[in-house]
GROMACS .gro file of C-alpha atoms in nm:
model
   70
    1UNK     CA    1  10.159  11.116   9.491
    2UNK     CA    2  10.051  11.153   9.870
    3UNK     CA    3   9.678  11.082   9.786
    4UNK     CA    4   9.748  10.762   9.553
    5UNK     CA    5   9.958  10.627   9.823
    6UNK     CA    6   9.706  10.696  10.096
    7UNK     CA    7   9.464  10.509   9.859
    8UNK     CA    8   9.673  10.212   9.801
    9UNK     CA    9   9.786  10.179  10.160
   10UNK     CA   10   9.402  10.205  10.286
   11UNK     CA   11   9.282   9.902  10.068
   12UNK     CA   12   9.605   9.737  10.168
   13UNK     CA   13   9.525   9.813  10.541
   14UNK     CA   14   9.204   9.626  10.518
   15UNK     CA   15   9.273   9.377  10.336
   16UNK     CA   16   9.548   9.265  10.603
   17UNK     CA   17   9.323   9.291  10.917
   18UNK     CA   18   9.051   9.105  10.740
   19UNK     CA   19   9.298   8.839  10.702
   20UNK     CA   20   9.448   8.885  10.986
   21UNK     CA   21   9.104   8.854  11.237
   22UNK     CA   22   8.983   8.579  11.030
   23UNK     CA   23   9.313   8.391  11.117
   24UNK     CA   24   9.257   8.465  11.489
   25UNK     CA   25   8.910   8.337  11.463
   26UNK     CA   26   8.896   8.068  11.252
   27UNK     CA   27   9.228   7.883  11.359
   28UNK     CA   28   9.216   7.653  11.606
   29UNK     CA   29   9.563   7.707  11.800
   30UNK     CA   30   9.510   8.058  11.793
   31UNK     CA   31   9.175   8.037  11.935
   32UNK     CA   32   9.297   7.819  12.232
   33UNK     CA   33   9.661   8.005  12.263
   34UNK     CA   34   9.588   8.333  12.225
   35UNK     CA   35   9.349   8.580  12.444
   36UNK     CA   36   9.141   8.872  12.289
   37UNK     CA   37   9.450   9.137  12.416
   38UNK     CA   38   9.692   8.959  12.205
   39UNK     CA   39   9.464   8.868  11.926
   40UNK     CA   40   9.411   9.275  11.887
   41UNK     CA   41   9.758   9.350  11.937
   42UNK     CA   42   9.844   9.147  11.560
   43UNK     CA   43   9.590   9.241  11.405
   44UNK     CA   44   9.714   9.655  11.475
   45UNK     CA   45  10.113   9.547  11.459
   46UNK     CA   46  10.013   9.381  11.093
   47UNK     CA   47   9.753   9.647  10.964
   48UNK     CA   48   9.992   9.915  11.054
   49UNK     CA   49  10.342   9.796  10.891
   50UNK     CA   50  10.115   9.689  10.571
   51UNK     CA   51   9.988  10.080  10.600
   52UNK     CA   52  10.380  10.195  10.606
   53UNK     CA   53  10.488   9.953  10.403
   54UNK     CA   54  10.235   9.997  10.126
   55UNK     CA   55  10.247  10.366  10.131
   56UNK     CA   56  10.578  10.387  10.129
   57UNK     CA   57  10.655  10.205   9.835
   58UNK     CA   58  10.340  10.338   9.596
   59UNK     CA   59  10.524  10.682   9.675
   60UNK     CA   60  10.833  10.531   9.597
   61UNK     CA   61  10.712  10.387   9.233
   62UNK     CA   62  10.521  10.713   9.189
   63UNK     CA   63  10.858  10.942   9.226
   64UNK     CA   64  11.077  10.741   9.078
   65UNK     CA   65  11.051  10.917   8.700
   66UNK     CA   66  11.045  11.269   8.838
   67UNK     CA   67  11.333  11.448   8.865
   68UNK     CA   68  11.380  11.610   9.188
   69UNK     CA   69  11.470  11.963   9.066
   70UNK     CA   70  11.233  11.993   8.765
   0.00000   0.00000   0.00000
């Protein structure tokens, strides 16, 4: 269960801070508002909650028809 969830939350993980640099770099009011400190502080806030967040709920999914005491 660990190791699927690891797997999922990886892909998910990179996914995010592709999107989320590309953002940073491609949109214009982010480009002019934000500096390189803050631009590297979202991308890590956003690739780390969709790490917890995806892990957590492929775990989730994966336990949910297993009995705890089998």
């Amino acid at each position: 269960i660990i190791q699927d969830g690891f797997k999922g939350a990886a892909t998910t993980c990179a996914l995010t801070s592709l999107v989320v640099f590309a953002v940073g770099r491609y949109c214009p009011w982010a480009k002019a508002n934000i500096n390189y400190a803050g631009k590297t502080f979202i991308i890590s806030a956003s690739t780390a909650a969709s790490f917890a967040f995806s892990a957590e709920q492929s775990m989730v999914k994966k336990h949910r028809g297993h009995d705890r005491w089998e």
